[in-house]
Coordinates of C-alpha atoms in Angstrom, one line a residue:
X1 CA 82.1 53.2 33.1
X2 CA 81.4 55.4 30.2
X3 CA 81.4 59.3 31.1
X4 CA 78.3 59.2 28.8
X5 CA 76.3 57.1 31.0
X6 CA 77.0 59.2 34.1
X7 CA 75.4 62.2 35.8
X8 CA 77.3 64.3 38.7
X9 CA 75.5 66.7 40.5
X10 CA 75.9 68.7 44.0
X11 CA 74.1 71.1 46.4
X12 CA 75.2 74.2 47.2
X13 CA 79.6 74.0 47.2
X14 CA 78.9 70.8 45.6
X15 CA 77.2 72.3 43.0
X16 CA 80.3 74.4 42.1
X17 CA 82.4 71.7 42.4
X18 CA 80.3 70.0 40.2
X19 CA 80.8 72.6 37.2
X20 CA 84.1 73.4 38.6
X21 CA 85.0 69.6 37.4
X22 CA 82.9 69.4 34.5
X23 CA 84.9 73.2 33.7
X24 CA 88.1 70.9 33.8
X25 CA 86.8 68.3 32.3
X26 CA 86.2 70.2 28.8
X27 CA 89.0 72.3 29.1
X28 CA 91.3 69.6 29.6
X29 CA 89.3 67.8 26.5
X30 CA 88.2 64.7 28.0
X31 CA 84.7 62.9 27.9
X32 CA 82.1 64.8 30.0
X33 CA 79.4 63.4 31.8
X34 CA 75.8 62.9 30.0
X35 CA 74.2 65.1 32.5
X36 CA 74.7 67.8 35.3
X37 CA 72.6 68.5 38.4
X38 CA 73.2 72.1 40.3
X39 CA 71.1 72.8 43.4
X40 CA 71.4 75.7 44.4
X41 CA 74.9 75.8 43.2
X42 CA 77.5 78.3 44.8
X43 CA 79.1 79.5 41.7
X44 CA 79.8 83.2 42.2
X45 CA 82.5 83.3 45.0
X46 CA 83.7 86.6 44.8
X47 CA 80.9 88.6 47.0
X48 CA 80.9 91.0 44.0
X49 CA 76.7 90.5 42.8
X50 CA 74.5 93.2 43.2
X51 CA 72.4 90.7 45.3
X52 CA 75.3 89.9 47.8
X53 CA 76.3 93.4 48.5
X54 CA 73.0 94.8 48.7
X55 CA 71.7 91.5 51.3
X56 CA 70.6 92.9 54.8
X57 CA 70.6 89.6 56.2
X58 CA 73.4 89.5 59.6
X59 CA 74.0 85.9 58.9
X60 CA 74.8 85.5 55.1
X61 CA 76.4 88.8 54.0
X62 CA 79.1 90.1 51.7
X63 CA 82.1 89.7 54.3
X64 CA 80.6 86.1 55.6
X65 CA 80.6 85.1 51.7
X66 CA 84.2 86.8 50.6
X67 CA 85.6 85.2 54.2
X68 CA 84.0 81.6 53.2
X69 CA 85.2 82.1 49.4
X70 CA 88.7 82.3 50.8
X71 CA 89.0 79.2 52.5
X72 CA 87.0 77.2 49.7
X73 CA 89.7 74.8 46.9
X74 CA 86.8 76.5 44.4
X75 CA 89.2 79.2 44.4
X76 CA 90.5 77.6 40.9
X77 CA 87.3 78.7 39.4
X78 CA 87.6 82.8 39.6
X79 CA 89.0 84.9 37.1

């Protein structure tokens, strides 16, 4: 199947696996997919956002976030 014809796409991890691959995929230099679809993608894994660090939420916080980020294979992605 031609990667032209194809679309990935993923919620929420899947979403930054999804660019996570693509990522790969152009950096490697190999055919990318004709189309991406991000819902709600987690892309920013290090807890470091103004919007992560300033959340009052007791269930989805900075530490929940940085101690999730930790045990994810996005780790890859940081820099």
């Amino acid at each position: 199947v031609a990667p032209s014809t194809l679309f990935v796409g993923g919620d929420s991890a899947g979403g930054g696996l999804t660019l996570a691959l693509t990522l790969r995929l152009r950096d490697a230099g190999s055919p990318l997919p004709a189309a991406l679809v991000l819902l709600s993608p987690w892309v920013e894994i290090t807890g470091s956002g103004e919007s992560v660090r300033s959340a009052q939420d007791d269930i989805l916080n900075a530490t929940v976030i940085t101690n999730a980020a930790s045990r994810t294979p996005m780790r890859f992605v940081q820099t």
